[in-house]
Amino acid sequence: YDYLLVSTPKPGVGLVQLNRPKALNALSTPLILELNTALRAFQADQSIGAIVLTGSNKAFAAGADIKEMKDLTFSDAYGKDFIETWSDLVTFLKKPLITAVNGYALGGGCELAMMGDIMYCGPNAVFGQPEIRLGVIPGAGGSQRLTKAIGKSRAMEAILTGDNISAKQADEWGLVAKVFETPEECTDGAIATAAKIAGFSHIAVKAAKEVVNKSQDLGIREGVEFERRVFHGLFGSKDQKIGMGAFAAKQKPEWSNE
Ligand code: HXC
């Protein structure tokens, strides 16, 4: 990869680090295509149970690449579905994605971070949707995901003013699951959580992610019914027998991932 570092820091954990330091990890089309490829490879790899996406200590990502976008016309953008490859990311990824944010997560960088199933950050994280300052608006889900995460009034304020959101605010407002004391602890914490998740039945983890995500789209009644159907379905899995059998026998479960 030209713009990514990809590794397996612990068994079951796939780590993708954005690596375009000179441009603060600005999300150019080639970078996004590589990211899609790397995430698809982890999605297909049976040995991987959870994925961590991070950047550098200075920037998770400072946004979509403004230099690439500046001369785009409406027909370029609409005709070639500019940005559509981004949203692919969340729809094809069935394994949990933890985003570990240090430094700037602005515009498309903030949107990418919010595509994670769990978001962690370091003390120096700076979130924001500054598109208004460039004469545009968020284009990769920011207006929807930020609003769902922190509420309408705060999201409106951030999107209409372009003002940044600090790590402390992100924590208080529930944008992130946890703030760590150092950037290193943030990345290590994300890897540790991913390793913990990867140690459970992959089939149960997949189902859990699917039902939580449904809550974003469905009303409570339909959502609860959907959850129950998926719960019932897991009684057809081997891992339900393994997990409950191991509890009853006072043993540690050896998951089959089936
Ligand atoms: C292209 C970028 C970039 C970006 C930074 N760089 N952000 N290039 N696109 N989004 C480049 C700079 O041009 C510079 O290149 C180098 O990275 C270092 O940046 P500096 O500005 O010199 O660093 P610093 O002074 O520390 O300021 C950091 C910063 C600032 C506050 C994050 O770079 C900044 O405001 N960036 C833009 C943030 C932004 O507006 N993001 C939203 C983009 S729109 P050179 O060559 O000069 O060294 C967007 C729309 C999403 O994301 C829509 C859906 C995808």
Coordinates of C-alpha atoms and ligand atoms in Angstrom, one line a residue:
Y1 CA 0.0 0.0 0.0
D2 CA 1.1 3.6 -0.7
Y3 CA -1.1 5.3 1.9
L4 CA -1.7 2.6 4.6
L5 CA 0.2 0.5 7.0
V6 CA -1.6 -2.8 7.6
S7 CA -0.8 -5.4 10.2
T8 CA -2.1 -8.0 12.7
P9 CA -0.9 -6.7 16.1
K10 CA -2.7 -9.5 18.0
P11 CA -4.3 -12.8 17.0
G12 CA -7.7 -12.0 15.4
V13 CA -7.1 -8.3 15.1
G14 CA -6.6 -6.4 11.8
L15 CA -5.0 -3.0 12.1
V16 CA -5.1 -0.4 9.4
Q17 CA -3.2 2.8 9.9
L18 CA -3.7 5.8 7.5
N19 CA -0.3 6.8 6.4
R20 CA -0.2 9.9 4.3
P21 CA 1.7 12.1 6.8
K22 CA 2.5 15.0 4.5
A23 CA -1.1 15.8 3.9
L24 CA -2.3 14.9 7.5
N25 CA -3.9 11.8 6.0
A26 CA -6.2 13.8 3.7
L27 CA -8.5 11.2 2.2
S28 CA -7.8 11.2 -1.5
T29 CA -9.5 8.8 -3.9
P30 CA -6.4 6.5 -4.1
L31 CA -6.3 6.4 -0.3
I32 CA -10.0 5.5 0.0
L33 CA -9.6 2.8 -2.7
E34 CA -6.7 1.3 -0.7
L35 CA -8.7 1.5 2.5
N36 CA -11.6 -0.3 0.9
T37 CA -9.2 -3.0 -0.4
A38 CA -7.5 -3.5 3.0
L39 CA -10.8 -3.6 4.9
R40 CA -12.3 -6.1 2.3
A41 CA -9.2 -8.3 2.8
F42 CA -9.7 -8.3 6.6
Q43 CA -13.5 -8.9 6.1
A44 CA -12.6 -12.0 3.9
D45 CA -9.9 -13.3 6.3
Q46 CA -11.5 -16.0 8.6
S47 CA -8.8 -15.5 11.2
I48 CA -9.7 -11.9 11.8
G49 CA -12.5 -11.1 14.3
A50 CA -12.3 -7.3 14.6
I51 CA -10.6 -4.4 12.9
V52 CA -8.9 -1.2 14.2
L53 CA -8.6 1.9 12.0
T54 CA -6.3 4.7 13.2
G55 CA -4.1 7.5 11.8
S56 CA -1.1 9.2 13.3
N57 CA -0.7 11.1 16.5
K58 CA -1.1 14.4 14.7
A59 CA -4.1 13.4 12.5
F60 CA -6.6 10.7 12.1
A61 CA -7.5 12.4 8.9
A62 CA -7.8 16.2 8.1
G63 CA -10.7 15.6 5.7
A64 CA -11.3 14.7 2.1
D65 CA -8.5 15.9 -0.1
I66 CA -9.4 19.5 -0.8
K67 CA -6.9 19.9 -3.6
E68 CA -8.4 16.9 -5.4
M69 CA -12.0 18.3 -4.9
K70 CA -11.5 22.0 -5.7
D71 CA -12.0 21.8 -9.5
L72 CA -14.7 19.1 -9.4
T73 CA -17.8 20.0 -11.3
F74 CA -21.4 18.9 -10.5
S75 CA -21.3 16.5 -13.4
D76 CA -18.0 15.0 -12.2
A77 CA -19.3 14.6 -8.7
Y78 CA -22.8 13.4 -9.5
G79 CA -22.0 11.6 -12.7
K80 CA -19.1 9.6 -11.2
D81 CA -20.7 9.2 -7.8
F82 CA -18.0 11.0 -5.9
I83 CA -17.9 9.7 -2.3
E84 CA -20.0 6.7 -3.0
T85 CA -17.1 4.3 -2.5
W86 CA -16.9 5.7 1.1
S87 CA -20.3 4.5 2.2
D88 CA -19.5 1.0 0.8
L89 CA -17.1 0.8 3.7
V90 CA -19.7 0.5 6.4
T91 CA -22.1 -1.6 4.4
F92 CA -19.7 -4.4 3.4
L93 CA -17.9 -4.5 6.7
K94 CA -19.7 -7.1 8.9
K95 CA -16.9 -7.4 11.4
P96 CA -16.6 -4.8 14.2
L97 CA -14.6 -1.7 13.3
I98 CA -13.0 0.3 16.1
T99 CA -11.8 3.8 15.2
A100 CA -8.9 5.2 17.3
V101 CA -8.7 8.9 16.8
N102 CA -5.6 11.0 17.7
G103 CA -5.2 14.6 16.4
Y104 CA -7.4 16.0 13.7
A105 CA -10.6 14.2 12.6
L106 CA -12.1 16.9 10.4
G107 CA -14.7 16.8 7.7
G108 CA -14.4 13.5 5.9
G109 CA -12.0 12.4 8.7
C110 CA -14.7 12.9 11.3
E111 CA -17.2 11.1 9.1
L112 CA -14.8 8.2 8.6
A113 CA -14.2 8.0 12.4
M114 CA -17.9 8.0 13.0
M115 CA -18.3 5.0 10.6
G116 CA -16.6 2.9 13.3
D117 CA -18.8 0.7 15.5
I118 CA -16.9 1.9 18.5
M119 CA -14.9 5.2 18.6
Y120 CA -12.0 5.9 21.0
C121 CA -9.9 9.0 21.1
G122 CA -6.7 10.4 22.7
P123 CA -6.5 13.6 24.7
N124 CA -5.5 15.7 21.7
A125 CA -8.3 14.6 19.4
V126 CA -10.0 17.4 17.5
F127 CA -13.3 16.6 15.8
G128 CA -15.2 18.9 13.4
Q129 CA -17.2 19.3 10.3
P130 CA -15.6 22.5 8.8
E131 CA -17.1 22.1 5.3
I132 CA -19.2 25.2 5.8
R133 CA -15.9 27.2 5.7
L134 CA -15.2 25.8 2.2
G135 CA -18.6 26.6 0.9
V136 CA -20.0 23.1 1.1
I137 CA -21.5 20.7 3.6
P138 CA -20.6 17.3 5.0
G139 CA -20.9 14.7 2.3
A140 CA -20.1 11.3 3.8
G141 CA -22.8 11.0 6.5
G142 CA -21.6 13.7 8.9
S143 CA -24.9 15.5 9.2
Q144 CA -26.7 12.2 10.0
R145 CA -24.2 10.4 12.2
L146 CA -23.1 13.4 14.2
T147 CA -26.7 14.4 14.8
K148 CA -27.6 10.9 16.0
A149 CA -24.5 10.8 18.2
I150 CA -24.6 14.1 20.0
G151 CA -28.1 15.5 19.3
K152 CA -29.5 18.1 16.9
S153 CA -28.6 21.3 18.7
R154 CA -24.9 20.4 19.2
A155 CA -24.6 19.0 15.7
M156 CA -26.2 22.0 14.2
E157 CA -23.8 24.3 16.1
A158 CA -20.8 22.3 14.9
I159 CA -21.9 22.0 11.3
L160 CA -23.2 25.6 10.9
T161 CA -20.2 27.2 12.6
G162 CA -17.5 24.8 11.5
D163 CA -16.1 25.0 15.1
N164 CA -14.1 22.1 16.4
I165 CA -15.2 19.7 19.1
S166 CA -12.5 18.8 21.7
A167 CA -11.8 15.3 23.1
K168 CA -13.4 16.4 26.4
Q169 CA -16.6 17.6 24.7
A170 CA -16.7 14.4 22.5
D171 CA -16.5 12.4 25.7
E172 CA -19.1 14.4 27.6
W173 CA -21.5 14.3 24.6
G174 CA -21.1 10.5 23.9
L175 CA -19.4 10.9 20.5
V176 CA -16.6 8.5 21.7
A177 CA -16.8 5.5 24.0
K178 CA -13.7 6.4 25.9
V179 CA -10.9 9.1 26.0
F180 CA -7.4 7.8 26.8
E181 CA -4.6 9.7 28.5
T182 CA -2.1 9.4 25.7
P183 CA -2.4 8.7 21.9
E184 CA -0.5 5.4 22.4
E185 CA -2.9 4.3 25.1
C186 CA -5.7 5.1 22.7
T187 CA -4.4 2.9 19.9
D188 CA -3.4 0.1 22.3
G189 CA -6.8 0.3 24.0
A190 CA -8.5 -0.1 20.6
I191 CA -6.3 -3.1 19.8
A192 CA -7.1 -4.6 23.2
T193 CA -10.8 -4.2 22.8
A194 CA -10.6 -5.6 19.3
A195 CA -8.7 -8.6 20.6
K196 CA -11.3 -9.2 23.3
I197 CA -14.1 -9.1 20.7
A198 CA -12.2 -11.3 18.3
G199 CA -12.0 -13.9 21.2
F200 CA -15.8 -14.4 21.2
S201 CA -17.8 -16.4 18.7
H202 CA -17.5 -14.6 15.4
I203 CA -21.1 -15.5 14.5
A204 CA -22.5 -14.0 17.7
V205 CA -20.4 -10.9 17.2
K206 CA -21.7 -10.5 13.7
A207 CA -25.3 -10.8 14.9
A208 CA -24.7 -8.4 17.8
K209 CA -23.3 -5.7 15.4
E210 CA -26.1 -6.3 13.0
V211 CA -28.9 -5.8 15.6
V212 CA -27.3 -2.7 17.2
N213 CA -26.9 -1.1 13.8
K214 CA -30.6 -1.8 13.0
S215 CA -31.5 0.4 16.0
Q216 CA -30.2 3.3 13.9
D217 CA -32.8 2.7 11.1
L218 CA -35.8 1.1 12.8
G219 CA -38.4 2.2 15.4
I220 CA -38.2 0.5 18.8
R221 CA -40.9 -2.1 18.1
E222 CA -39.6 -3.3 14.8
G223 CA -36.1 -3.1 16.2
V224 CA -36.9 -5.3 19.2
E225 CA -38.7 -7.8 16.9
F226 CA -35.7 -7.9 14.6
E227 CA -33.4 -8.5 17.5
R228 CA -35.6 -11.4 18.7
R229 CA -35.6 -13.1 15.3
V230 CA -31.8 -12.9 15.2
F231 CA -31.6 -14.1 18.8
H232 CA -33.8 -17.1 17.9
G233 CA -31.6 -17.7 14.8
L234 CA -28.5 -18.1 17.0
F235 CA -30.0 -21.3 18.5
G236 CA -29.2 -22.8 15.1
S237 CA -25.5 -22.0 15.6
K238 CA -22.9 -24.5 17.0
D239 CA -21.5 -21.7 19.1
Q240 CA -24.7 -21.3 21.1
K241 CA -24.4 -24.9 22.1
I242 CA -20.7 -24.5 22.8
G243 CA -21.1 -21.3 24.9
M244 CA -24.0 -22.4 27.0
G245 CA -22.7 -26.0 27.3
A246 CA -19.4 -24.7 28.5
F247 CA -21.1 -22.5 31.1
A248 CA -23.1 -25.4 32.5
A249 CA -20.0 -27.6 32.5
K250 CA -17.9 -24.9 34.2
Q251 CA -15.5 -24.9 31.2
K252 CA -14.0 -22.3 28.9
P253 CA -15.8 -22.3 25.5
E254 CA -13.8 -23.2 22.4
W255 CA -15.6 -21.4 19.7
S256 CA -16.2 -23.0 16.3
N257 CA -17.3 -19.8 14.7
E258 CA -20.2 -21.8 13.2
Ligands
HXC1 C1 -5.7 18.4 1.3 C2 -4.6 18.9 3.2 C3 -5.9 18.8 4.0 C4 -7.0 18.4 3.2 C5 -4.3 19.4 5.4 N1 -3.7 19.3 4.2 N2 -5.6 19.1 5.3 N3 -4.6 18.7 1.9 N4 -6.9 18.2 1.9 N5 -8.2 18.2 3.8 C6 -2.3 19.6 3.8 C7 -2.0 21.0 3.8 O1 -2.4 21.6 2.6 C8 -0.5 21.0 4.0 O2 0.1 20.7 2.8 C9 -0.3 19.8 4.9 O3 -1.5 19.0 4.8 C10 -0.1 20.2 6.4 O4 -1.2 21.0 6.7 P1 -1.1 22.4 7.4 O5 -2.3 23.2 7.2 O6 0.2 23.1 7.1 O7 -1.0 22.0 9.0 P2 -1.5 22.8 10.2 O8 -1.1 24.2 10.1 O9 -1.0 22.0 11.4 O10 -3.1 22.8 10.2 C11 -3.8 21.6 10.4 C12 -5.3 21.7 9.9 C13 -5.3 22.3 8.5 C14 -6.0 22.7 10.9 C15 -5.9 20.4 10.0 O11 -4.5 21.6 7.7 C16 -6.7 22.3 7.9 O12 -7.6 23.2 8.3 N6 -7.0 21.4 7.0 C17 -8.2 21.3 6.3 C18 -9.3 20.8 7.2 C19 -10.7 20.7 6.4 O13 -11.2 21.8 6.0 N7 -11.2 19.5 6.3 C20 -12.5 19.3 5.6 C21 -12.2 19.0 4.2 S1 -13.7 19.0 3.3 P3 1.4 21.5 2.2 O14 1.6 20.9 0.8 O15 1.0 22.9 2.3 O16 2.5 21.2 3.2 C22 -14.3 17.4 3.5 C23 -15.5 17.1 2.8 C24 -16.0 15.7 3.1 O17 -13.7 16.6 4.2 C25 -17.0 15.4 2.2 C26 -17.2 13.9 2.1 C27 -16.0 13.1 1.8

